[in-house]
Amino acid sequence: MKHTPQGKKLLPLLLASAALTVVPGCGISPAGNAADAMLQASVEGDCERSAGYIDPPSASEAAGRDLTHEDLVEACLYERNTGPLVGQEITDLDDEKDTSSVEVRLTHFQNHQEIFSTRRIALARIDGEWKVLDYFYRLPPEDDGEPTPSG
């Protein structure tokens, strides 16, 4: 079969369409749904929606720097340009009343290959909604205020 450039563009879409798998018997909870929705929005390239599932004050604490919702959207976009998330699978769920921990297997597409990793995502119920407590995305380098040299 001949491979065309269009085929390369379709691969991430095909991977994303097959990405939502839940461990049998694990069930999915409201916290699991929130983590899954955040990840699926990232897979779909909807960084505004994806970042909406993250609590900025908690993410700031985890990242060690102040992060606003807009910073999280920018980080999601940065990640999409450097190795986008193309799939996820919830592999473990540990629910409590107001906190949860979800383990996910992530698939990134980078340098024309799939890269797999496992990550545990902490969540908490904040004002009645489940929010991700981590900054999650790869953060772009901080702007030091210095002008960028032009070539």
Coordinates of N, CA and C in Angstrom, one line a residue:
M1 N 0.8 -1.2 0.0 CA 0.0 0.0 0.0 C 0.9 1.2 0.0
K2 N 0.6 2.2 -0.8 CA 1.3 3.4 -0.9 C 0.9 4.4 0.2
H3 N 1.9 5.0 0.9 CA 1.6 5.9 1.9 C 1.7 7.3 1.4
T4 N 0.7 8.1 1.7 CA 0.6 9.5 1.2 C 0.7 10.5 2.3
P5 N 1.0 11.7 2.1 CA 1.0 12.7 3.1 C -0.4 12.8 3.8
Q6 N -1.5 12.6 3.1 CA -2.8 12.7 3.7 C -2.9 11.6 4.7
G7 N -2.4 10.5 4.5 CA -2.4 9.4 5.4 C -1.8 9.7 6.8
K8 N -0.7 10.5 6.7 CA 0.0 10.9 7.9 C -0.9 11.8 8.7
K9 N -1.7 12.7 8.1 CA -2.6 13.6 8.7 C -3.7 12.8 9.4
L10 N -4.1 11.7 8.8 CA -5.3 11.0 9.4 C -4.9 10.1 10.6
L11 N -3.6 9.8 10.7 CA -3.2 8.9 11.8 C -3.6 9.4 13.2
P12 N -3.3 10.7 13.5 CA -3.7 11.2 14.8 C -5.3 11.1 15.0
L13 N -6.0 11.4 14.0 CA -7.5 11.4 14.1 C -8.0 9.9 14.3
L14 N -7.3 9.0 13.6 CA -7.7 7.6 13.9 C -7.4 7.1 15.3
L15 N -6.2 7.5 15.7 CA -5.8 7.2 17.1 C -6.7 7.8 18.1
A16 N -7.1 9.0 17.9 CA -8.0 9.7 18.8 C -9.4 9.1 18.8
S17 N -9.9 8.6 17.7 CA -11.2 8.0 17.7 C -11.2 6.7 18.4
A18 N -10.1 6.0 18.6 CA -10.0 4.8 19.3 C -9.5 4.9 20.7
A19 N -9.4 6.2 21.2 CA -8.7 6.4 22.4 C -9.5 6.2 23.7
L20 N -10.8 6.3 23.6 CA -11.6 6.3 24.9 C -11.9 4.9 25.3
T21 N -11.1 4.3 26.2 CA -11.3 3.0 26.7 C -11.2 3.1 28.2
V22 N -12.2 2.4 28.8 CA -12.2 2.4 30.3 C -11.9 0.9 30.7
V23 N -11.2 0.8 31.8 CA -10.9 -0.6 32.2 C -12.1 -1.3 32.6
P24 N -12.4 -2.5 32.1 CA -13.6 -3.2 32.5 C -13.7 -3.5 34.0
G25 N -14.9 -3.3 34.5 CA -15.0 -3.5 35.9 C -14.6 -2.3 36.8
C26 N -13.8 -1.4 36.2 CA -13.4 -0.2 36.9 C -14.5 0.8 37.1
G27 N -15.4 0.9 36.1 CA -16.4 1.8 36.1 C -15.9 3.2 35.9
I28 N -16.7 4.2 35.7 CA -16.2 5.6 35.6 C -17.1 6.4 36.5
S29 N -16.5 7.3 37.3 CA -17.1 8.1 38.3 C -17.2 9.5 37.8
P30 N -17.8 10.4 38.6 CA -17.8 11.8 38.2 C -16.4 12.3 38.1
A31 N -15.5 12.0 39.0 CA -14.1 12.4 38.9 C -13.4 11.8 37.7
G32 N -13.7 10.5 37.4 CA -13.1 9.9 36.2 C -13.6 10.6 35.0
N33 N -14.9 10.9 35.0 CA -15.5 11.6 33.8 C -14.8 13.0 33.6
A34 N -14.5 13.7 34.7 CA -13.8 15.0 34.5 C -12.4 14.8 33.9
A35 N -11.7 13.8 34.4 CA -10.3 13.6 33.9 C -10.4 13.2 32.5
D36 N -11.3 12.3 32.1 CA -11.5 11.8 30.8 C -11.9 13.0 29.8
A37 N -12.8 13.8 30.3 CA -13.3 14.9 29.5 C -12.1 15.9 29.2
M38 N -11.3 16.2 30.2 CA -10.1 17.1 30.1 C -9.2 16.5 29.0
L39 N -8.9 15.2 29.1 CA -8.0 14.6 28.2 C -8.6 14.5 26.8
Q40 N -9.8 14.2 26.7 CA -10.5 14.1 25.4 C -10.5 15.4 24.7
A41 N -10.8 16.5 25.4 CA -10.7 17.8 24.8 C -9.3 18.2 24.3
S42 N -8.3 17.7 25.0 CA -6.9 17.9 24.6 C -6.7 17.1 23.3
V43 N -7.1 15.9 23.2 CA -7.0 15.1 22.0 C -7.7 15.8 20.8
E44 N -8.8 16.4 21.1 CA -9.6 17.0 20.0 C -9.0 18.4 19.7
G45 N -8.1 18.9 20.4 CA -7.5 20.2 20.2 C -8.3 21.4 20.7
D46 N -9.2 21.1 21.6 CA -10.0 22.1 22.3 C -9.4 22.5 23.6
C47 N -8.3 23.3 23.5 CA -7.5 23.6 24.7 C -8.3 24.5 25.7
E48 N -9.2 25.3 25.2 CA -10.0 26.2 26.1 C -10.9 25.3 27.0
R49 N -11.5 24.3 26.4 CA -12.4 23.3 27.2 C -11.5 22.5 28.1
S50 N -10.4 22.0 27.5 CA -9.5 21.1 28.3 C -9.0 21.8 29.6
A51 N -8.5 23.1 29.4 CA -8.0 23.8 30.5 C -9.1 24.2 31.5
G52 N -10.3 24.2 31.1 CA -11.5 24.5 32.0 C -11.7 23.4 33.1
Y53 N -11.1 22.3 32.9 CA -11.2 21.2 33.9 C -10.1 21.3 34.9
I54 N -9.2 22.2 34.8 CA -8.1 22.3 35.7 C -8.3 23.5 36.6
D55 N -8.0 23.3 37.9 CA -8.1 24.4 38.9 C -6.8 25.2 38.9
P56 N -6.8 26.5 38.4 CA -5.5 27.3 38.3 C -4.8 27.4 39.6
P57 N -5.4 27.7 40.8 CA -4.6 27.8 42.0 C -3.8 26.5 42.4
S58 N -4.5 25.4 42.2 CA -3.8 24.1 42.5 C -2.7 23.8 41.5
A59 N -3.0 24.1 40.2 CA -2.0 23.9 39.2 C -0.8 24.8 39.4
S60 N -1.0 26.0 39.9 CA 0.1 27.0 40.2 C 0.9 26.4 41.3
E61 N 0.3 25.9 42.3 CA 1.1 25.3 43.4 C 1.9 24.1 42.9
A62 N 1.3 23.2 42.1 CA 2.0 22.1 41.5 C 3.2 22.5 40.6
A63 N 3.0 23.5 39.8 CA 4.0 23.9 38.8 C 5.0 24.8 39.5
G64 N 4.8 25.4 40.6 CA 5.7 26.3 41.3 C 5.8 27.6 40.6
R65 N 4.7 28.0 39.9 CA 4.6 29.4 39.3 C 3.2 29.7 39.1
D66 N 2.9 31.0 39.1 CA 1.5 31.4 39.0 C 1.0 31.0 37.6
L67 N -0.2 30.4 37.6 CA -0.8 30.0 36.3 C -2.3 30.5 36.3
T68 N -2.7 31.2 35.3 CA -4.1 31.5 35.1 C -4.7 30.5 34.1
H69 N -6.0 30.6 33.9 CA -6.7 29.8 32.9 C -6.1 30.0 31.6
E70 N -5.8 31.3 31.2 CA -5.2 31.6 29.9 C -3.8 30.9 29.8
D71 N -3.0 30.9 30.9 CA -1.7 30.2 30.8 C -1.9 28.7 30.5
L72 N -2.9 28.1 31.1 CA -3.1 26.7 30.9 C -3.6 26.4 29.5
V73 N -4.4 27.3 28.9 CA -4.8 27.2 27.5 C -3.5 27.3 26.6
E74 N -2.6 28.3 26.9 CA -1.4 28.5 26.1 C -0.5 27.2 26.3
A75 N -0.4 26.6 27.5 CA 0.4 25.4 27.7 C -0.2 24.3 26.9
C76 N -1.5 24.1 26.8 CA -2.1 23.1 26.0 C -1.8 23.3 24.5
L77 N -1.9 24.5 24.1 CA -1.5 24.8 22.7 C 0.0 24.5 22.4
Y78 N 0.8 24.9 23.3 CA 2.3 24.6 23.2 C 2.5 23.1 23.1
E79 N 1.8 22.3 24.0 CA 2.0 20.9 23.9 C 1.5 20.3 22.6
R80 N 0.4 20.8 22.1 CA -0.1 20.3 20.8 C 0.9 20.5 19.7
N81 N 1.7 21.6 19.8 CA 2.7 21.8 18.8 C 4.0 21.1 19.0
T82 N 4.2 20.5 20.2 CA 5.5 19.8 20.4 C 5.4 18.3 20.6
G83 N 4.2 17.8 20.6 CA 4.0 16.4 20.8 C 2.6 16.1 21.3
P84 N 1.6 16.3 20.4 CA 0.2 16.3 20.9 C -0.3 15.0 21.4
L85 N -1.2 15.1 22.4 CA -1.8 13.9 23.0 C -2.8 13.4 21.9
V86 N -2.7 12.1 21.6 CA -3.6 11.6 20.6 C -4.5 10.5 21.2
G87 N -4.3 10.1 22.4 CA -5.1 9.0 23.0 C -4.9 8.9 24.5
Q88 N -5.9 8.4 25.2 CA -5.8 8.1 26.6 C -6.6 7.0 27.0
E89 N -6.2 6.3 28.1 CA -7.0 5.2 28.6 C -6.9 5.3 30.1
I90 N -8.1 5.3 30.8 CA -8.1 5.2 32.2 C -7.8 3.8 32.7
T91 N -6.7 3.7 33.5 CA -6.3 2.3 33.9 C -6.5 2.1 35.4
D92 N -6.8 3.1 36.1 CA -7.1 2.9 37.6 C -7.8 4.1 38.1
L93 N -8.7 3.9 39.1 CA -9.5 5.0 39.6 C -9.6 4.7 41.1
D94 N -9.2 5.7 41.9 CA -9.3 5.6 43.4 C -10.1 6.8 43.9
D95 N -11.4 6.6 44.1 CA -12.3 7.7 44.5 C -12.5 7.7 46.0
E96 N -12.6 8.9 46.5 CA -13.0 9.2 47.8 C -14.2 10.2 47.7
K97 N -14.7 10.7 48.8 CA -15.8 11.6 48.7 C -15.5 12.9 48.0
D98 N -14.5 13.6 48.3 CA -14.2 14.9 47.7 C -12.8 14.9 47.0
T99 N -12.1 13.8 47.0 CA -10.8 13.7 46.2 C -10.8 12.4 45.4
S100 N -10.0 12.4 44.4 CA -9.9 11.2 43.6 C -8.5 11.2 42.9
S101 N -8.1 10.1 42.5 CA -6.9 9.9 41.8 C -7.1 9.0 40.6
V102 N -6.8 9.4 39.4 CA -7.0 8.6 38.2 C -5.7 8.4 37.5
E103 N -5.4 7.1 37.3 CA -4.2 6.7 36.5 C -4.6 6.6 35.0
V104 N -3.9 7.2 34.2 CA -4.2 7.2 32.7 C -2.9 6.8 32.0
R105 N -3.1 6.1 30.9 CA -2.1 5.7 29.9 C -2.3 6.7 28.8
L106 N -1.2 7.5 28.5 CA -1.3 8.5 27.5 C -0.5 8.1 26.3
T107 N -1.0 8.6 25.1 CA -0.3 8.3 23.9 C -0.1 9.7 23.2
H108 N 1.2 10.0 23.0 CA 1.6 11.2 22.3 C 2.1 10.9 21.0
F109 N 2.0 11.7 20.0 CA 2.6 11.5 18.7 C 3.7 12.5 18.5
Q110 N 4.9 12.0 18.4 CA 6.1 12.9 18.4 C 7.1 12.3 17.4
N111 N 7.7 13.1 16.6 CA 8.7 12.6 15.6 C 8.2 11.4 14.9
H112 N 7.0 11.4 14.4 CA 6.4 10.4 13.6 C 6.2 9.1 14.3
Q113 N 6.2 9.1 15.6 CA 6.0 7.8 16.3 C 5.1 8.1 17.6
E114 N 4.5 7.0 18.0 CA 3.7 7.0 19.2 C 4.6 6.9 20.4
I115 N 4.4 7.7 21.4 CA 5.1 7.6 22.7 C 4.1 7.4 23.8
F116 N 4.3 6.4 24.6 CA 3.4 6.0 25.7 C 3.9 6.4 27.0
S117 N 3.1 6.9 27.9 CA 3.5 7.2 29.3 C 2.3 6.9 30.2
T118 N 2.5 6.8 31.5 CA 1.5 6.6 32.4 C 1.6 7.7 33.4
R119 N 0.4 8.3 33.8 CA 0.4 9.4 34.7 C -0.8 9.3 35.7
R120 N -0.6 9.7 36.9 CA -1.6 9.7 37.9 C -2.1 11.2 38.0
I121 N -3.4 11.4 37.9 CA -4.0 12.7 37.9 C -4.8 12.8 39.2
A122 N -4.4 13.9 40.0 CA -5.2 14.1 41.2 C -6.3 15.1 40.9
L123 N -7.5 14.8 41.5 CA -8.7 15.6 41.4 C -9.3 15.9 42.7
A124 N -10.0 17.0 42.8 CA -10.8 17.3 44.0 C -12.1 18.0 43.6
R125 N -13.1 17.8 44.5 CA -14.4 18.5 44.2 C -14.2 19.9 44.8
I126 N -14.3 20.9 43.9 CA -14.2 22.3 44.2 C -15.5 23.0 43.8
D127 N -16.2 23.6 44.8 CA -17.5 24.2 44.5 C -18.4 23.3 43.8
G128 N -18.4 22.1 44.1 CA -19.4 21.1 43.5 C -18.9 20.5 42.2
E129 N -17.8 20.9 41.7 CA -17.3 20.4 40.4 C -16.0 19.7 40.6
W130 N -15.8 18.6 39.9 CA -14.5 17.9 39.9 C -13.5 18.7 39.1
K131 N -12.3 19.0 39.7 CA -11.3 19.8 39.0 C -9.9 19.0 39.1
V132 N -9.2 19.1 38.0 CA -7.8 18.5 38.0 C -6.9 19.4 38.8
L133 N -6.1 18.9 39.7 CA -5.2 19.7 40.6 C -3.8 19.9 40.0
D134 N -3.4 19.2 39.0 CA -2.1 19.3 38.4 C -2.1 20.3 37.3
Y135 N -0.9 20.7 36.9 CA -0.8 21.6 35.7 C -0.9 20.8 34.4
F136 N -0.6 19.5 34.5 CA -0.8 18.5 33.4 C 0.0 18.8 32.2
Y137 N -0.1 19.9 31.5 CA 0.6 20.1 30.2 C 2.0 20.4 30.4
R138 N 2.8 20.2 29.4 CA 4.2 20.7 29.4 C 4.1 22.2 29.3
L139 N 4.7 22.9 30.2 CA 4.6 24.4 30.2 C 5.7 25.0 29.2
P140 N 5.3 26.0 28.5 CA 6.3 26.7 27.7 C 7.3 27.4 28.6
P141 N 8.5 27.7 28.1 CA 9.4 28.4 28.9 C 8.8 29.8 29.3
E142 N 9.2 30.2 30.5 CA 8.7 31.5 31.0 C 9.3 32.6 30.2
D143 N 8.5 33.6 29.9 CA 9.0 34.8 29.2 C 9.7 35.7 30.2
D144 N 11.0 35.9 30.0 CA 11.8 36.7 30.9 C 11.7 38.2 30.7
G145 N 10.9 38.6 29.7 CA 10.7 40.0 29.4 C 11.8 40.6 28.5
E146 N 12.8 39.8 28.2 CA 13.8 40.3 27.3 C 13.4 40.1 25.8
P147 N 13.7 41.0 25.0 CA 13.4 40.8 23.5 C 14.1 39.6 23.0
T148 N 13.4 38.9 22.1 CA 13.9 37.7 21.4 C 14.8 38.2 20.3
P149 N 16.1 37.7 20.2 CA 17.0 38.2 19.1 C 16.4 37.7 17.8
S150 N 16.5 38.6 16.8 CA 16.0 38.2 15.4 C 17.2 37.9 14.6
G151 N 17.0 37.0 13.6 CA 18.1 36.6 12.8 C 18.1 37.3 11.5

